[in-house]
Amino acid sequence: TQLLEQSPQFLSIQEGENLTVYCNSSSVFSSLQWYRQEPGEGPVLLVTVVTGGEVKKLKRLTFQFGDARKDSSLHITAAQTGDTGLYLCAGPGSNYKLTFGKGTLLTVNP
Amino acid sequence: EAQVTQNPRYLITVTGKKLTVTCSQNMNHEYMSWYRQDPGLGLRQIYYSMNVEVTDKGDVPEGYKVSRKEKRNFPLILESPSPNQTSLYFCASSFRGGSYNEQFFGPGTRLTVL
């Protein structure tokens, strides 16, 4: 089973601060996805990164896929309270399985 | 509205009493999947289905059954629930299986087994 390790597990910051969360593996992934999950809801896809070294931007969120396709990061600039949630990375495994990391629980305080 | 629906949203039951959690999607997706989410363990895939009549085990299939008789429906069956199956369950669907496909998740079913 390919494992995805996310860090930090918990992150509490003030509105306006910048932050980075990480998704690491010892395995190579053909792609990685980032999802955000809000309390009481299912995860929602933010982005899919496919190419090693790829950088994608979604407003204040910047996603990067490592050159070796074993890791990814999510950077949020000037965090807002609406960014609060559980951030999950996910990657395809063997036989069309999908593996999720345990997530980073982000709290942005006003 | 494109969506994945699950029923029931909340369920409290007792050990050994068979139950079914239904999942339906209206997006004509081929790939459907069940996950359980537990504190400290994250989201783990239980079963998935590539298409009608094609299902396969995920990482934690023990104690669960699924069927895919129609493209839109993918019920999760617990033949003899036990307390260690108390969890938050999510159904998801995507256009196809494999990389690059966005998973659309249902709202979740919170199951408690006493």
CSV table of C-alpha atoms in Angstrom, one decimal:
chain,number,residue,atom,x,y,z
A,1,THR,CA,0.0,0.0,0.0
A,2,GLN,CA,1.4,3.4,-1.0
A,3,LEU,CA,1.3,5.8,2.0
A,4,LEU,CA,0.9,9.5,2.1
A,5,GLU,CA,2.1,11.3,5.2
A,6,GLN,CA,0.7,14.8,5.8
A,7,SER,CA,2.3,17.4,8.1
A,8,PRO,CA,1.6,19.2,10.3
A,9,GLN,CA,-1.4,17.3,11.6
A,10,PHE,CA,-2.8,20.4,13.2
A,11,LEU,CA,-2.2,24.1,12.4
A,12,SER,CA,-3.7,27.1,14.1
A,13,ILE,CA,-2.9,30.5,12.8
A,14,GLN,CA,-4.2,34.1,12.8
A,15,GLU,CA,-6.0,35.6,9.8
A,16,GLY,CA,-3.5,37.2,7.4
A,17,GLU,CA,-0.7,34.8,8.1
A,18,ASN,CA,0.9,32.5,5.5
A,19,LEU,CA,1.2,28.8,5.8
A,20,THR,CA,2.4,25.7,4.1
A,21,VAL,CA,1.3,22.1,4.5
A,22,TYR,CA,3.0,19.0,3.2
A,23,CYS,CA,2.2,15.7,1.7
A,24,ASN,CA,5.0,13.2,1.4
A,25,SER,CA,5.5,9.6,0.3
A,26,SER,CA,8.3,7.2,-0.3
A,27,SER,CA,6.5,6.1,-3.5
A,28,VAL,CA,6.2,7.8,-6.9
A,29,PHE,CA,2.7,8.9,-7.8
A,30,SER,CA,1.4,9.5,-11.3
A,31,SER,CA,-0.7,12.4,-9.9
A,32,LEU,CA,-1.8,13.9,-6.5
A,33,GLN,CA,-5.0,15.6,-5.6
A,34,TRP,CA,-5.7,18.0,-2.8
A,35,TYR,CA,-9.2,18.1,-1.2
A,36,ARG,CA,-10.7,20.4,1.5
A,37,GLN,CA,-13.2,19.1,3.9
A,38,GLU,CA,-15.4,21.3,6.0
A,39,PRO,CA,-17.2,20.1,9.2
A,40,GLY,CA,-20.2,18.0,8.4
A,41,GLU,CA,-19.5,17.7,4.7
A,42,GLY,CA,-17.6,15.5,2.3
A,43,PRO,CA,-14.2,16.5,0.8
A,44,VAL,CA,-14.2,18.7,-2.2
A,45,LEU,CA,-11.5,18.7,-4.8
A,46,LEU,CA,-9.2,21.7,-5.0
A,47,VAL,CA,-6.6,20.7,-7.5
A,48,THR,CA,-4.9,17.8,-9.3
A,49,VAL,CA,-1.2,18.0,-10.0
A,50,VAL,CA,0.2,15.7,-12.7
A,51,THR,CA,3.7,16.7,-13.8
A,52,GLY,CA,6.8,16.7,-11.6
A,53,GLY,CA,7.7,20.2,-10.7
A,54,GLU,CA,4.3,21.5,-11.6
A,55,VAL,CA,2.9,24.6,-9.8
A,56,LYS,CA,-0.8,25.4,-9.8
A,57,LYS,CA,-2.4,28.5,-8.3
A,58,LEU,CA,-6.0,28.8,-7.1
A,59,LYS,CA,-6.4,32.4,-5.9
A,60,ARG,CA,-4.4,32.5,-2.7
A,61,LEU,CA,-3.6,28.8,-2.8
A,62,THR,CA,-0.4,27.6,-4.5
A,63,PHE,CA,0.1,23.8,-5.0
A,64,GLN,CA,3.4,22.3,-6.0
A,65,PHE,CA,4.2,18.7,-7.1
A,66,GLY,CA,7.8,17.6,-6.3
A,67,ASP,CA,10.2,17.0,-9.1
A,68,ALA,CA,10.3,13.3,-8.3
A,69,ARG,CA,6.5,13.1,-7.9
A,70,LYS,CA,6.8,11.8,-4.3
A,71,ASP,CA,5.7,14.9,-2.5
A,72,SER,CA,3.4,17.9,-2.8
A,73,SER,CA,2.9,21.1,-0.9
A,74,LEU,CA,0.0,23.6,-0.4
A,75,HIS,CA,0.9,27.2,0.4
A,76,ILE,CA,-1.8,29.6,1.5
A,77,THR,CA,-1.1,33.3,1.4
A,78,ALA,CA,-2.9,35.7,3.7
A,79,ALA,CA,-5.1,33.1,5.2
A,80,GLN,CA,-8.8,33.9,5.9
A,81,THR,CA,-11.2,32.4,8.3
A,82,GLY,CA,-13.0,30.7,5.3
A,83,ASP,CA,-9.8,28.7,4.7
A,84,THR,CA,-10.5,26.7,7.9
A,85,GLY,CA,-11.0,23.0,7.2
A,86,LEU,CA,-9.3,19.7,6.8
A,87,TYR,CA,-6.9,19.5,3.9
A,88,LEU,CA,-6.4,16.1,2.4
A,89,CYS,CA,-4.0,14.9,-0.2
A,90,ALA,CA,-4.8,11.8,-2.3
A,91,GLY,CA,-3.0,9.6,-4.8
A,92,PRO,CA,-3.9,6.7,-7.0
A,93,GLY,CA,-2.8,3.3,-5.9
A,94,SER,CA,-2.7,-0.1,-7.6
A,95,ASN,CA,-5.8,-1.4,-9.3
A,96,TYR,CA,-7.6,1.9,-9.3
A,97,LYS,CA,-7.6,2.2,-5.5
A,98,LEU,CA,-7.3,5.7,-4.1
A,99,THR,CA,-5.2,6.5,-1.0
A,100,PHE,CA,-5.7,9.5,1.2
A,101,GLY,CA,-3.3,11.1,3.7
A,102,LYS,CA,-4.6,11.6,7.2
A,103,GLY,CA,-5.0,15.3,6.6
A,104,THR,CA,-4.0,18.7,8.1
A,105,LEU,CA,-6.6,20.3,10.2
A,106,LEU,CA,-6.3,24.1,9.7
A,107,THR,CA,-7.9,26.6,11.9
A,108,VAL,CA,-7.7,30.3,11.0
A,109,ASN,CA,-8.6,32.6,13.8
A,110,PRO,CA,-10.0,36.1,13.3
B,1,GLU,CA,-28.2,19.4,-9.5
B,2,ALA,CA,-25.2,17.0,-9.9
B,3,GLN,CA,-24.8,15.2,-6.6
B,4,VAL,CA,-24.1,12.1,-4.6
B,5,THR,CA,-26.7,11.2,-2.1
B,6,GLN,CA,-26.5,8.9,0.9
B,7,ASN,CA,-29.1,7.5,3.2
B,8,PRO,CA,-29.4,7.5,6.1
B,9,ARG,CA,-27.3,10.4,7.3
B,10,TYR,CA,-27.3,9.1,10.9
B,11,LEU,CA,-27.8,5.6,12.1
B,12,ILE,CA,-27.6,4.0,15.6
B,13,THR,CA,-27.9,0.3,15.6
B,14,VAL,CA,-26.9,-2.8,17.7
B,15,THR,CA,-24.3,-5.4,17.1
B,16,GLY,CA,-25.3,-8.1,14.6
B,17,LYS,CA,-28.3,-6.3,13.1
B,18,LYS,CA,-27.8,-6.2,9.3
B,19,LEU,CA,-28.0,-2.8,7.7
B,20,THR,CA,-27.6,-1.1,4.3
B,21,VAL,CA,-26.4,2.4,3.6
B,22,THR,CA,-27.6,3.5,0.2
B,23,CYS,CA,-25.6,5.7,-2.3
B,24,SER,CA,-26.8,7.2,-5.5
B,25,GLN,CA,-25.2,9.5,-8.1
B,26,ASN,CA,-26.9,11.3,-10.9
B,27,MET,CA,-23.8,12.2,-13.0
B,28,ASN,CA,-23.6,8.9,-15.0
B,29,HIS,CA,-20.2,8.2,-13.4
B,30,GLU,CA,-18.6,4.8,-13.9
B,31,TYR,CA,-16.4,4.8,-10.7
B,32,MET,CA,-18.0,4.6,-7.3
B,33,SER,CA,-16.3,4.1,-3.9
B,34,TRP,CA,-17.0,3.8,-0.2
B,35,TYR,CA,-14.7,5.2,2.5
B,36,ARG,CA,-14.7,5.3,6.2
B,37,GLN,CA,-13.2,8.2,8.2
B,38,ASP,CA,-11.9,7.8,11.7
B,39,PRO,CA,-10.0,10.2,14.0
B,40,GLY,CA,-6.3,9.6,13.6
B,41,LEU,CA,-6.7,7.2,10.7
B,42,GLY,CA,-8.0,9.5,8.0
B,43,LEU,CA,-10.1,8.4,5.0
B,44,ARG,CA,-9.7,4.7,4.1
B,45,GLN,CA,-11.2,3.1,1.1
B,46,ILE,CA,-13.5,0.1,1.8
B,47,TYR,CA,-14.6,-1.0,-1.7
B,48,TYR,CA,-14.8,0.5,-5.1
B,49,SER,CA,-16.5,-0.2,-8.4
B,50,MET,CA,-15.2,0.4,-11.8
B,51,ASN,CA,-18.6,-0.1,-13.5
B,52,VAL,CA,-21.8,-2.2,-13.2
B,53,GLU,CA,-21.1,-5.6,-11.8
B,54,VAL,CA,-17.4,-4.8,-11.3
B,55,THR,CA,-16.3,-4.3,-7.7
B,56,ASP,CA,-13.0,-4.7,-5.9
B,57,LYS,CA,-11.6,-4.5,-2.4
B,58,GLY,CA,-10.1,-1.3,-1.0
B,59,ASP,CA,-7.8,-1.2,2.0
B,60,VAL,CA,-10.3,-2.1,4.7
B,61,PRO,CA,-13.0,-4.4,3.2
B,62,GLU,CA,-13.4,-6.8,6.1
B,63,GLY,CA,-17.0,-6.9,7.4
B,64,TYR,CA,-18.5,-5.1,4.5
B,65,LYS,CA,-20.2,-6.0,1.2
B,66,VAL,CA,-21.2,-4.0,-1.8
B,67,SER,CA,-23.1,-4.5,-5.0
B,68,ARG,CA,-23.3,-2.6,-8.3
B,69,LYS,CA,-26.4,-3.7,-10.2
B,70,GLU,CA,-27.1,-0.3,-11.7
B,71,LYS,CA,-24.7,2.4,-12.7
B,72,ARG,CA,-26.2,5.0,-10.4
B,73,ASN,CA,-26.4,3.0,-7.1
B,74,PHE,CA,-23.7,1.5,-4.9
B,75,PRO,CA,-25.1,0.3,-1.6
B,76,LEU,CA,-22.8,-0.6,1.4
B,77,ILE,CA,-24.0,-3.6,3.3
B,78,LEU,CA,-23.0,-4.6,6.9
B,79,GLU,CA,-24.2,-8.1,7.4
B,80,SER,CA,-23.3,-8.3,11.1
B,81,PRO,CA,-22.2,-4.9,12.3
B,82,SER,CA,-19.7,-4.7,15.2
B,83,PRO,CA,-18.7,-1.7,17.4
B,84,ASN,CA,-15.4,-1.3,15.5
B,85,GLN,CA,-17.5,-0.3,12.5
B,86,THR,CA,-18.7,2.8,14.3
B,87,SER,CA,-17.4,5.5,11.9
B,88,LEU,CA,-18.3,8.2,9.4
B,89,TYR,CA,-18.9,6.8,6.0
B,90,PHE,CA,-18.6,8.5,2.7
B,91,CYS,CA,-19.7,7.4,-0.8
B,92,ALA,CA,-17.9,9.0,-3.8
B,93,SER,CA,-18.1,8.8,-7.5
B,94,SER,CA,-16.0,9.9,-10.5
B,95,PHE,CA,-16.3,9.8,-14.2
B,96,ARG,CA,-13.7,7.0,-14.4
B,97,GLY,CA,-11.3,5.3,-12.1
B,98,GLY,CA,-7.6,6.0,-12.1
B,99,SER,CA,-5.5,9.1,-12.0
B,100,TYR,CA,-6.8,12.6,-12.7
B,101,ASN,CA,-10.4,12.0,-12.0
B,102,GLU,CA,-12.2,14.2,-9.5
B,103,GLN,CA,-14.0,12.4,-6.7
B,104,PHE,CA,-17.4,13.8,-5.8
B,105,PHE,CA,-18.3,12.9,-2.3
B,106,GLY,CA,-21.7,12.5,-0.6
B,107,PRO,CA,-22.6,14.2,2.6
B,108,GLY,CA,-21.6,11.3,4.8
B,109,THR,CA,-23.4,8.7,7.1
B,110,ARG,CA,-22.5,8.7,10.7
B,111,LEU,CA,-22.9,5.1,12.0
B,112,THR,CA,-22.9,4.1,15.6
B,113,VAL,CA,-22.9,0.4,16.5
B,114,LEU,CA,-23.7,-0.4,20.1
